[in-house]
Short mmCIF file of C-alpha atoms in Angstrom, two decimals:
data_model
loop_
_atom_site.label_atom_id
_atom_site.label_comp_id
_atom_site.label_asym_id
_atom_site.label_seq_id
_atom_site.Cartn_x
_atom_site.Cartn_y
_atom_site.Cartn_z
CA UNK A 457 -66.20 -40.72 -146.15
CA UNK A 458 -66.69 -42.38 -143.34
CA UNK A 459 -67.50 -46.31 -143.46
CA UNK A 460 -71.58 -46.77 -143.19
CA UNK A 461 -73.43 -49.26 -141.27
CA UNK A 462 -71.99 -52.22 -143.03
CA UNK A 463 -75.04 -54.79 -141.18
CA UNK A 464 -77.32 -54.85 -143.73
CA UNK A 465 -76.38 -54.32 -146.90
CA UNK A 466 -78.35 -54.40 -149.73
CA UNK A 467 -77.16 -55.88 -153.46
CA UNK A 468 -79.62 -54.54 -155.98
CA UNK A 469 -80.64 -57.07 -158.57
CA UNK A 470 -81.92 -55.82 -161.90
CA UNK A 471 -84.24 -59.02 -163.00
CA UNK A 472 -85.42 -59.35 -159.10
CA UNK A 473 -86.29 -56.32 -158.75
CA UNK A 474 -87.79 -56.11 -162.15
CA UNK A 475 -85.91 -53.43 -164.09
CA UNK A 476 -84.78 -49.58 -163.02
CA UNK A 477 -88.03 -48.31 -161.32
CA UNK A 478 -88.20 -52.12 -159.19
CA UNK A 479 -84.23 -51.33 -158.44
CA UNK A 480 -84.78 -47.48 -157.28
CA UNK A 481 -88.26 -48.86 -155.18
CA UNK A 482 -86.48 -51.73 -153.54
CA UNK A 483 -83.80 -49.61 -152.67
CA UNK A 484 -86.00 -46.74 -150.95
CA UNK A 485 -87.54 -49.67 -149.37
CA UNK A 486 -84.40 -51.22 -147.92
CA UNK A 487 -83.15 -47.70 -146.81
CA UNK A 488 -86.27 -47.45 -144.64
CA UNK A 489 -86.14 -50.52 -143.78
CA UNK A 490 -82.24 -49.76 -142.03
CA UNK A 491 -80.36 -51.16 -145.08
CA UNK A 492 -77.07 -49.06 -144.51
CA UNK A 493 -75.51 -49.33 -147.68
CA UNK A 494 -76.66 -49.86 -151.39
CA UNK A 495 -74.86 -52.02 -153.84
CA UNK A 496 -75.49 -51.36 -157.87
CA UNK A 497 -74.95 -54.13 -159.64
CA UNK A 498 -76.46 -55.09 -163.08
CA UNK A 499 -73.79 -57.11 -165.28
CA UNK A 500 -75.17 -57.69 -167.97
CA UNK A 501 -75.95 -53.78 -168.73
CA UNK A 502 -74.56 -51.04 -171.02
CA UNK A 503 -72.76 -48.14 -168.61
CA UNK A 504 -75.03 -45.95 -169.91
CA UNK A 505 -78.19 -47.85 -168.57
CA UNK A 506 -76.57 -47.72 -165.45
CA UNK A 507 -75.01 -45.15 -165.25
CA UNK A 508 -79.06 -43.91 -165.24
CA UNK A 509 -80.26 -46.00 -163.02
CA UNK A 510 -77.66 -45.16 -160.65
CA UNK A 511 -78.57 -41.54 -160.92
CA UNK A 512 -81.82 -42.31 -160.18
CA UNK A 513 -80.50 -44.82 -156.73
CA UNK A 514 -78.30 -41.77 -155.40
CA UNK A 515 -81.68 -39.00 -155.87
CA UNK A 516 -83.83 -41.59 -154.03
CA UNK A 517 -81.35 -42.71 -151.49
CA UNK A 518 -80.19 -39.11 -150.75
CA UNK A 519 -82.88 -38.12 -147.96
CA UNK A 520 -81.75 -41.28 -145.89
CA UNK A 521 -78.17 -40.76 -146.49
CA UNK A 522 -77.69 -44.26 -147.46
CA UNK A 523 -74.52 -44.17 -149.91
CA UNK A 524 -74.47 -46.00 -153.39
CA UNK A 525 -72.05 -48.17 -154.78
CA UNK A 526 -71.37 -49.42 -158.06
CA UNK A 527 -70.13 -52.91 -158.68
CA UNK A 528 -67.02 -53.48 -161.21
CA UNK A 529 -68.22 -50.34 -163.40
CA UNK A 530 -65.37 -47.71 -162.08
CA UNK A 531 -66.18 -44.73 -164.51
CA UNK A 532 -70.09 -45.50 -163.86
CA UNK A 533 -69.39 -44.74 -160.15
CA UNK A 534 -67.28 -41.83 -160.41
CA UNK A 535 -69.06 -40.30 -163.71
CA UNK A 536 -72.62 -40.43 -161.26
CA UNK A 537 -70.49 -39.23 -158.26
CA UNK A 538 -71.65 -42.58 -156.65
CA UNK A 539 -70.10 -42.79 -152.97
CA UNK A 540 -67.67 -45.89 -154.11
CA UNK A 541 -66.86 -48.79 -155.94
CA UNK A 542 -67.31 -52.93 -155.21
CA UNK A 543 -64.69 -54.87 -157.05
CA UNK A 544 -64.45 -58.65 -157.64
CA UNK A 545 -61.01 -60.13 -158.20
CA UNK A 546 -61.43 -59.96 -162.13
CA UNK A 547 -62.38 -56.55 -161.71
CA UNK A 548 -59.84 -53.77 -162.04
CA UNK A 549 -57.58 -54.07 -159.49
CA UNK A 550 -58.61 -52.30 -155.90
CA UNK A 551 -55.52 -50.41 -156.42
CA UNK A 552 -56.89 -48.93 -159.37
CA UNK A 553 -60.10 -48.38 -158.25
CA UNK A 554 -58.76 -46.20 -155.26
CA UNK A 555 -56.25 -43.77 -157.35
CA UNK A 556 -59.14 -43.45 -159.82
CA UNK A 557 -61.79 -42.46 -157.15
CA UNK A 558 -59.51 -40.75 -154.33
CA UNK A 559 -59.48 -41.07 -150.39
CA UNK A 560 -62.96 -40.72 -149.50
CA UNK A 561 -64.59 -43.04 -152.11
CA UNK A 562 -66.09 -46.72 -150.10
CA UNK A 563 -63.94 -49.43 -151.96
CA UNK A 564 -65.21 -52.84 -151.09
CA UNK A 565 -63.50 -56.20 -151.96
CA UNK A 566 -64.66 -59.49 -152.96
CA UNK A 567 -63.09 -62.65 -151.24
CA UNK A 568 -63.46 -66.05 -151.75
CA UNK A 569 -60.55 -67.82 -150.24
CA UNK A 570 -57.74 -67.75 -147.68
CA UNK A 571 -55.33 -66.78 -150.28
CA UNK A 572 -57.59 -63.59 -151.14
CA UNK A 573 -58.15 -62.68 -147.63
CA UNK A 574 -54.44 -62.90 -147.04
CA UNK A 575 -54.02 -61.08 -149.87
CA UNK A 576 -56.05 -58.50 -148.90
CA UNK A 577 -54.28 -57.63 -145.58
CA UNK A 578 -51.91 -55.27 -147.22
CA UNK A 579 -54.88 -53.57 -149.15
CA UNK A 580 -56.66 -53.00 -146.00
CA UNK A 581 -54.14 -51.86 -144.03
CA UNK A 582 -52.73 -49.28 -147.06
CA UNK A 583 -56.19 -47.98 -146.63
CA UNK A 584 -57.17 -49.10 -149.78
CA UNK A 585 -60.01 -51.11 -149.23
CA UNK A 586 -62.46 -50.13 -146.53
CA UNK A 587 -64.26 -53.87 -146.68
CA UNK A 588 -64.13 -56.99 -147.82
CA UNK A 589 -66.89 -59.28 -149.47
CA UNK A 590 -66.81 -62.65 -148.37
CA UNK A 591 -68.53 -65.56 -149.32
CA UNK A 592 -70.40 -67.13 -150.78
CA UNK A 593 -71.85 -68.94 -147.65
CA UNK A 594 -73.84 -70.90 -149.66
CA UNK A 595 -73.86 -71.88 -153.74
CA UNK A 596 -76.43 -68.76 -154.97
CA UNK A 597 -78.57 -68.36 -157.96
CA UNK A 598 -77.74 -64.95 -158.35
CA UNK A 599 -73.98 -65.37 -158.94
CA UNK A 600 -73.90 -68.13 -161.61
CA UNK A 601 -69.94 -67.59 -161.81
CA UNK A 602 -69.06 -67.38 -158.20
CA UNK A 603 -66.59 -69.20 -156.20
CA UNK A 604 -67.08 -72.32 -154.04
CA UNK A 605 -69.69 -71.90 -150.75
CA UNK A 606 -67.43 -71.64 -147.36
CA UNK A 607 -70.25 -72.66 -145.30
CA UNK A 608 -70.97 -71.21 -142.48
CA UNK A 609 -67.45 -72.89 -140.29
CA UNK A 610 -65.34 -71.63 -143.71
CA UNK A 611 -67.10 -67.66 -143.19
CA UNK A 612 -66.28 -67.95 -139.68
CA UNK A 613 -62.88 -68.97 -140.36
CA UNK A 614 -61.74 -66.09 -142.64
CA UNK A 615 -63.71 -64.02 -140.58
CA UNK A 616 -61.34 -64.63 -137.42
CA UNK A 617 -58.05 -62.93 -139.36
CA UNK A 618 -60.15 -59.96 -140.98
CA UNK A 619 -57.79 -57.50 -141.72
CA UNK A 620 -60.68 -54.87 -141.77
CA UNK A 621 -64.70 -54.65 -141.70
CA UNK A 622 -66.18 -57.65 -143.57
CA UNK A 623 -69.97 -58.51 -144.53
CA UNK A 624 -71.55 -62.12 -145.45
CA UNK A 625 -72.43 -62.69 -148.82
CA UNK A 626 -73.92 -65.15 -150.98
CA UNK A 627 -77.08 -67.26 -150.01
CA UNK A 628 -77.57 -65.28 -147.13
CA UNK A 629 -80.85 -65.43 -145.49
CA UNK A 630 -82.99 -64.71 -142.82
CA UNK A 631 -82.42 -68.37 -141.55
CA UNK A 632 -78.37 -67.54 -141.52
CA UNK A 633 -78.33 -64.10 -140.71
CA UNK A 634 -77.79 -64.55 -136.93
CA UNK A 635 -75.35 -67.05 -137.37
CA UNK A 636 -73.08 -65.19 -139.55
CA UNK A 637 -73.53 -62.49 -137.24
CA UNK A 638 -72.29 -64.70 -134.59
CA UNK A 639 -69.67 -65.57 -136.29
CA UNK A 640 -67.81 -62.39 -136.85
CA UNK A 641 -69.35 -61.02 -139.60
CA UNK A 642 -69.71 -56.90 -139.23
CA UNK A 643 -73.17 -56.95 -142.16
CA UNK A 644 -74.94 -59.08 -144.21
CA UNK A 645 -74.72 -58.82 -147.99
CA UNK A 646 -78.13 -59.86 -149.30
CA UNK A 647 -79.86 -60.07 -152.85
CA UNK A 648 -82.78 -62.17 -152.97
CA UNK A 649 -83.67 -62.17 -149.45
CA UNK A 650 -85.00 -58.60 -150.58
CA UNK A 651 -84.87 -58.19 -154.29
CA UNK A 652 -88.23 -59.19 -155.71
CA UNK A 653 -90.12 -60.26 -152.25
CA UNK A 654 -93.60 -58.67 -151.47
CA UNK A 655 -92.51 -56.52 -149.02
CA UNK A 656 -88.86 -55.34 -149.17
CA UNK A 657 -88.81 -52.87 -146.26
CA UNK A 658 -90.43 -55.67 -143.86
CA UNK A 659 -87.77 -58.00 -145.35
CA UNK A 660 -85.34 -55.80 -144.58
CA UNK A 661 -86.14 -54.87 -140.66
CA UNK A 662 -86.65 -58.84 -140.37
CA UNK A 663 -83.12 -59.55 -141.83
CA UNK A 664 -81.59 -56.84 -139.69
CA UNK A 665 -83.85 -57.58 -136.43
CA UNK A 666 -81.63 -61.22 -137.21
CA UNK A 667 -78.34 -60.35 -138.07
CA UNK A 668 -78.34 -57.83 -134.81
CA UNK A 669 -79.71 -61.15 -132.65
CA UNK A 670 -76.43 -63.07 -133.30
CA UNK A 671 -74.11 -60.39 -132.47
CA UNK A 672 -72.01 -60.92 -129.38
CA UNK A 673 -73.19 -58.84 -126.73
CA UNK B 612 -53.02 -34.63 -177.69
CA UNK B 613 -53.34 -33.52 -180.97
CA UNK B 614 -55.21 -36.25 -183.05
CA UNK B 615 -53.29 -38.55 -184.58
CA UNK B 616 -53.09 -39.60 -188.15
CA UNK B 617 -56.76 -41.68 -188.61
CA UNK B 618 -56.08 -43.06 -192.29
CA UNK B 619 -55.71 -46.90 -190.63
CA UNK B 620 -57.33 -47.05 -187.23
CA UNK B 621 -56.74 -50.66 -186.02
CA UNK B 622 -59.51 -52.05 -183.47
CA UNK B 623 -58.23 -54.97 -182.06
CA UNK B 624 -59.97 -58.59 -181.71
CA UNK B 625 -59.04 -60.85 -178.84
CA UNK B 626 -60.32 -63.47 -180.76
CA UNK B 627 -59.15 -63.24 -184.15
CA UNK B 628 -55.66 -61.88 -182.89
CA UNK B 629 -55.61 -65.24 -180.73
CA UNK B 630 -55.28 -63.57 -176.86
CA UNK B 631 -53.25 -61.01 -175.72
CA UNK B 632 -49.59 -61.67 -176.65
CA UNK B 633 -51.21 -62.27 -180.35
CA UNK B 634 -53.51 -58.52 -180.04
CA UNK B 635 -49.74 -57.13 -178.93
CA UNK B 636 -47.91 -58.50 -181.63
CA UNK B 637 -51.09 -57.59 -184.07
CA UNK B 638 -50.44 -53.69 -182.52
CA UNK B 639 -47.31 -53.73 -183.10
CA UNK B 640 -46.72 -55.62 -186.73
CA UNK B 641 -49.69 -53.21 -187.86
CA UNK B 642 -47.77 -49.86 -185.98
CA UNK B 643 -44.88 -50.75 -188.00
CA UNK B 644 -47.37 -51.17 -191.48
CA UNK B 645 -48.57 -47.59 -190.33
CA UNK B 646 -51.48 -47.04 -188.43
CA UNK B 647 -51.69 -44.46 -186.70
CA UNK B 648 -54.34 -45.14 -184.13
CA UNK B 649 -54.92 -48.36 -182.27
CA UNK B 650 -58.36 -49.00 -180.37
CA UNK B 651 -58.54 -52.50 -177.23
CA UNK B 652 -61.45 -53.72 -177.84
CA UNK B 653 -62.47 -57.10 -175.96
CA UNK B 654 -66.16 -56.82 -174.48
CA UNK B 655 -66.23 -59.94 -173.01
CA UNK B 656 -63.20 -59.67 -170.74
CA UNK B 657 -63.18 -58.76 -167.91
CA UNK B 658 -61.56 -55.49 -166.91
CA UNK B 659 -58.43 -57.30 -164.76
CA UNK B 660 -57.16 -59.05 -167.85
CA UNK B 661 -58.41 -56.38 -170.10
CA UNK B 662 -56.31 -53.51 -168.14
CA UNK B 663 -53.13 -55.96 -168.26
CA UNK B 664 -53.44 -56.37 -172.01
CA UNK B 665 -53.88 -52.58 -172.08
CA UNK B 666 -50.73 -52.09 -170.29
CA UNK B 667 -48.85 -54.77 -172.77
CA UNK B 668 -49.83 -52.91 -175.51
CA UNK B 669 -49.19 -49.36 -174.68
CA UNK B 670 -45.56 -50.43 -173.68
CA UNK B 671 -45.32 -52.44 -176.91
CA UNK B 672 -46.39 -49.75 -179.06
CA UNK B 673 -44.90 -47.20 -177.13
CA UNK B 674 -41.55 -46.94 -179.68
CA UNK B 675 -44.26 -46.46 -182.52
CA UNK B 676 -45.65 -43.14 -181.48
CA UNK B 677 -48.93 -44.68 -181.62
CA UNK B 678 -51.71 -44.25 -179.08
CA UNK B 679 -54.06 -46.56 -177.72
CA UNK B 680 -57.82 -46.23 -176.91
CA UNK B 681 -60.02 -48.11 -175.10
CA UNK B 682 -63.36 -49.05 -176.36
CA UNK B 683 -65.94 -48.53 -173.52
CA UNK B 684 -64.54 -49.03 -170.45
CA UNK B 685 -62.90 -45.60 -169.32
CA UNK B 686 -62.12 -46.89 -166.18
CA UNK B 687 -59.20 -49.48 -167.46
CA UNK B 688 -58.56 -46.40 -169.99
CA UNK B 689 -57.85 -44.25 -166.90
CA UNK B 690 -56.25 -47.02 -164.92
CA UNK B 691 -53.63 -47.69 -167.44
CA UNK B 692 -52.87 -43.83 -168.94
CA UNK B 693 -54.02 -45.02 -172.62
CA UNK B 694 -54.57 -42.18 -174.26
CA UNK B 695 -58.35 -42.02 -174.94
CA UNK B 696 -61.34 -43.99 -174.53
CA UNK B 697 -63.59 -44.88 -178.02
CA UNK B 698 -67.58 -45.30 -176.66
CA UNK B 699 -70.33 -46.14 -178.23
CA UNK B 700 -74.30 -45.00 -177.98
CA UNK B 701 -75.19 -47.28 -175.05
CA UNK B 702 -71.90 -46.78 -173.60
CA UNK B 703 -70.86 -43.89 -171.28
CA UNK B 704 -72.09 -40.87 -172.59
CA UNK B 705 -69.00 -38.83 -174.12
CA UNK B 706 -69.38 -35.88 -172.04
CA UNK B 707 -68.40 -37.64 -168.87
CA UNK B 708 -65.80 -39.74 -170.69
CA UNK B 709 -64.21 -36.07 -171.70
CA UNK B 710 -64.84 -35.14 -167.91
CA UNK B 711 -63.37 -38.15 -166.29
CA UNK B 712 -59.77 -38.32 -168.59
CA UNK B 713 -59.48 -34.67 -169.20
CA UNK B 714 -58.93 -31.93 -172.06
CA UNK B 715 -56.27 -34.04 -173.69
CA UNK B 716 -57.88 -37.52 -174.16
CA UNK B 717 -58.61 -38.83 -177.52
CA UNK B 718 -62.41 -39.07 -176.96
CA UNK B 719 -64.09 -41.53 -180.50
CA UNK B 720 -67.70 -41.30 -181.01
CA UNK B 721 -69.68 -44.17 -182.88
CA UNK B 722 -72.11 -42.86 -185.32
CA UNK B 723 -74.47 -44.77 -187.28
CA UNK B 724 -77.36 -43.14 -188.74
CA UNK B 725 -78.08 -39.17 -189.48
CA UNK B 726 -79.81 -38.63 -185.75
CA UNK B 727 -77.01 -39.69 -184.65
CA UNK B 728 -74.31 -37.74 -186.36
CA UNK B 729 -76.65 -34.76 -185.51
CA UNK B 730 -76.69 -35.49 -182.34
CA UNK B 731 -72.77 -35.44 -182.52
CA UNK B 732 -72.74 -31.91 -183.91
CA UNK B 733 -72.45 -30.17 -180.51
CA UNK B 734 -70.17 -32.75 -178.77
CA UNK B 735 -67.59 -31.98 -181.44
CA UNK B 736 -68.15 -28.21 -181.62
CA UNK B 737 -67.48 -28.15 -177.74
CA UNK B 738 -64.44 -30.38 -178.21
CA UNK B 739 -66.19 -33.30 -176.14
CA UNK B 740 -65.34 -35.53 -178.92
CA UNK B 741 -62.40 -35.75 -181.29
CA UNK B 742 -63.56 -38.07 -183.66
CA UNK B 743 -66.46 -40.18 -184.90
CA UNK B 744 -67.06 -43.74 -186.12
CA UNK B 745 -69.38 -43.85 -188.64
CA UNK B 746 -70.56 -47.41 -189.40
CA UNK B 747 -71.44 -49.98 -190.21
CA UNK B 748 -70.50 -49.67 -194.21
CA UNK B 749 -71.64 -53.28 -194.25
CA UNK B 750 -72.89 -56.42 -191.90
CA UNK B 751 -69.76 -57.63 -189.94
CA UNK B 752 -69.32 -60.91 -188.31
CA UNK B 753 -67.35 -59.45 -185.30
CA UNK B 754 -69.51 -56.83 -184.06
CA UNK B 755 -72.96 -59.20 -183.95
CA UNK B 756 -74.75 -56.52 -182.16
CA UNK B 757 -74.00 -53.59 -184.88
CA UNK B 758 -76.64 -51.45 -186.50
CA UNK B 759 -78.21 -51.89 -189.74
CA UNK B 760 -75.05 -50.95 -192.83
CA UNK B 761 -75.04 -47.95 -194.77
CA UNK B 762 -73.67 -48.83 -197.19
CA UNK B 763 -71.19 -46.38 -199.27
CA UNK B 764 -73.99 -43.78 -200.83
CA UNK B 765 -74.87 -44.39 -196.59
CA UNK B 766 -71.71 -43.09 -195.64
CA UNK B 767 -70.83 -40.82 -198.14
CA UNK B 768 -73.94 -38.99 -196.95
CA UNK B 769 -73.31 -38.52 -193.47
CA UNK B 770 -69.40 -38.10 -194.18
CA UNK B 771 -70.47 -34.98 -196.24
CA UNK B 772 -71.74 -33.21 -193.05
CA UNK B 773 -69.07 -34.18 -190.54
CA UNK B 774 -68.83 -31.75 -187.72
CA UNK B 775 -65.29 -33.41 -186.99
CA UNK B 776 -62.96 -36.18 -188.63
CA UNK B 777 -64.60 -39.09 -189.25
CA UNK B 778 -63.26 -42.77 -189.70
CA UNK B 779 -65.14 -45.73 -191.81
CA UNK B 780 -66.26 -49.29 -189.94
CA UNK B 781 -67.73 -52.31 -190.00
CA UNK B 782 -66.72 -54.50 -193.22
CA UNK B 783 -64.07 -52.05 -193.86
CA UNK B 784 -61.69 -54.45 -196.35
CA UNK B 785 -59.09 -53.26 -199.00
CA UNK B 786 -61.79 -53.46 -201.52
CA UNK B 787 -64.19 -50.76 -200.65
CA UNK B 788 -60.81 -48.67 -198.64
CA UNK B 789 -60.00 -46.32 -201.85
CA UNK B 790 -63.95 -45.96 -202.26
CA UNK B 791 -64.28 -44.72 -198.12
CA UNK B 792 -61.72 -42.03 -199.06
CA UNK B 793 -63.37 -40.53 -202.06
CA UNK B 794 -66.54 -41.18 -199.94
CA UNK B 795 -65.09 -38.60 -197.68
CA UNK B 796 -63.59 -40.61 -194.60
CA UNK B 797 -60.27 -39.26 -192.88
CA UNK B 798 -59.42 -42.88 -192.33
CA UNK B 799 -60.85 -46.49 -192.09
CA UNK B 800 -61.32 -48.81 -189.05
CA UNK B 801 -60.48 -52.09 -189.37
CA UNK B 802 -60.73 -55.44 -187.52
CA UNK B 803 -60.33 -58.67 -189.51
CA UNK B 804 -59.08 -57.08 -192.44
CA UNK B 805 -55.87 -57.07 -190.10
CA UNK B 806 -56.37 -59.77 -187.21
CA UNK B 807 -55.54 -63.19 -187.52
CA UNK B 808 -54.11 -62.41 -191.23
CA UNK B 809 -50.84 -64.57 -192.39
CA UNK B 810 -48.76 -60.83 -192.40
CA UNK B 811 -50.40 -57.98 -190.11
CA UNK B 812 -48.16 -55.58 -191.27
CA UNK B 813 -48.52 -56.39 -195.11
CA UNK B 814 -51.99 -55.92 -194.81
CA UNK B 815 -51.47 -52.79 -192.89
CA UNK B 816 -49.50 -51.58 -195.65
CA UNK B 817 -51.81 -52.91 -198.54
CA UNK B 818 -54.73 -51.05 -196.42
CA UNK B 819 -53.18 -47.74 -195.82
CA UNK B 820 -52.30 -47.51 -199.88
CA UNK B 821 -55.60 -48.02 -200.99
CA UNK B 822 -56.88 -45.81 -198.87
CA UNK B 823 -54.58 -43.20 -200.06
CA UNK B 824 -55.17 -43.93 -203.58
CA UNK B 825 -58.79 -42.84 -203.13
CA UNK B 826 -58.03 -39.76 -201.26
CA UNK B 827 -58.65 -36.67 -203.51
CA UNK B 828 -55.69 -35.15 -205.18
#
C-alpha cells in the first residue's frame, strides 16, 4: 500500500491506555484527532491477547482508514491481516519481515545509531523498509531497554542522510514536536504524549497543529 | 509432512543446554540417541537471536532426518522454513498457525485439562493440528508458568480420548517414561531429562527404551 501520513503517529501503550478497550478508544481518538498511522505494541503480551486486540484496532480504525501495525509480533500482523509490521533490531530481521508479509505490507525500522541508519540504506532502497524509527530523542519511560537519547542535534543529524521517510521517536512531546519537525523529521512517533491523557483526540490535533508548525515551508 | 516418529520429542532449553551452540549440539547428540522430533523453545529471546539459533539447528540436524518446531513464534518458524510451529493456549490460535505455514506444517497443540482436549477435538478432525501436548504430568521447574499436573491417572484419562497422537510433558523423566506409554502416550516430551545432562545422547537412548518398554505388546 501506499505509505500513510507518517506526521503523527501514534504508539499504542497497553498500561497507558489502560488495557484493550483504553488501546481501541485511544486509538479512535487519535484517528480523529489526524493520527495517520497506528502502532500495536504490547510486549509483554501473549499473541493471542493481541492478536485480539489488534482485531479489535483494525474494526475501529477501518472507517478512518488509518492502517495498523504490529510491533515485533510478525504472525500477529499477518494472522489479523494488520496493514504491516514495526521491527526493532532484535526483532526478526526486516528482511524477514518483508518475504513473510509481501510487497504491499508498511515495514517500519527502528534506528538508534549511525551504524543502523547506514545500515539501513540498502534496506530502504531494496524497498524493503518503507520507514525508519529513529530515536530516542530523549531517555523515555516507556522503553526501559532502549538505546541512548540523540538529542535533538543527534535526530537532526541522522535525519540529514535518510535513506527514506523517517519519524521522531522516543520522549517526544508537544514541547519538541516542532523542532523535530524542523529538523527533518517526516512524523512524530508518540506514546505518552497521548496514551493515558484526558483527552487523546485534543492531544493529538495539539501535537500535530506542532509538528506541522516546524516544518519548512 | 507426514508426522514424524513422537516416542522422544526433545524441547530444547537455552538455559540448561548453556546458549545456542550448546541447544545445537543438545539437537544433535539427542538426534543421534533417536528422537524423532525436536521443538526451539527460548521465550525470553528475542526473535533475531532466536531465528539464528533456529537456522543453526535445522542445518545441524538436517543429516538426522529430524524436524524442528518452533514453540510460539510462527513468524521465526516461517522465517527460517522449520517445519512446524508447537503453540500453546495463550499463544496464536492453531487455526491461523495452520493458515499462515500451510497444509504441510507440523502444527503441536498444548493440552492440559479435559476442556481443553475437547476443545482440540475439531482442530484435529479438520487437520488444523497434528498433535497435542498433554501436560503437565507433574510441577516442572522450567516451565514456571505451567498449569496445575495431572498426574498419571490425569493423563491416562485424557490420553484415552485422544482425537489425534498425543505426547506426555512437564516432569517427563525415565522414571514415569514406561508408565506414559502404558498410560497411552505416542511419545514423551522432554526438557531437562536431556539438557545440560553429562551424555545427551545416552539419555536419549535410556529415554526412548523405557518408553518402549511400556508400550503395549
Amino acid at each position: 500500500m501506499a505509505l500513510p501520513d507518517l506526521s503523527l503517529y501514534l504508539v499504542l501503550d497497553p498500561v497507558l491506555c489502560g488495557g484493550a478497550d483504553g488501546m481501541v478508544s485511544t486509538a479512535v481518538a487519535a484517528a480523529q484527532g489526524g493520527a495517520g498511522i497506528i502502532q500495536l505494541r504490547a510486549p509483554d503480551w501473549k499473541k493471542r491477547e493481541l492478536a485480539a486486540c489488534g482485531r479489535a484496532l483494525i474494526r475501529a480504525l477501518a472507517p478512518y482508514g488509518v492502517p495498523l501495525v504490529v510491533d515485533d509480533q510478525v504472525d500477529v500482523a499477518m494472522a489479523i491481516g494488520a496493514a504491516g509490521a514495526h521491527v526493532g533490531q532484535k526483532d526478526l530481521p526486516a528482511e524477514d519481515a518483508r518475504r513473510l508479509m509481501g510487497p504491499e505490507a508498511i515495514i517500519g525500522l527502528s534506528v538508534s545509531n549511525a551504524a543502523e541508519l547506514e545500515a539501513s540504506r540498502s534496506l530502504a532502497a531494496a524497498g524493503v523498509v518503507d520507514y525508519l524509527g529513529i530515536g530516542p530523542i530523549e531517555s523515555t519511560s516507556t522503553k526501559p531497554d532502549a538505546a541512548a537519547p540523540l538529542g535533538l542535534p543527534g535526530f537532526a543529524a541522522l535525519a540529514a542522510v535518510k535513506p527514506c521517510p523517517v519519524v521522531a521517536i522516543g520522549s517526544v512531546k508537544i514541547h519538541n514536536a516542532a523542532a523535530l519537525a524542523a529538523a527533518g523529521a517526516d512524523g512524530i512517533a508518540v506514546v505518552s504524549a497521548i496514551c493515558g491523557t484526558a483527552d487523546p483526540r485534543a492531544a493529538s490535533e495539539a501535537l500535530l497543529a506542532a509538528f506541522r508548525s516546524g516544518l519548512k515551508k
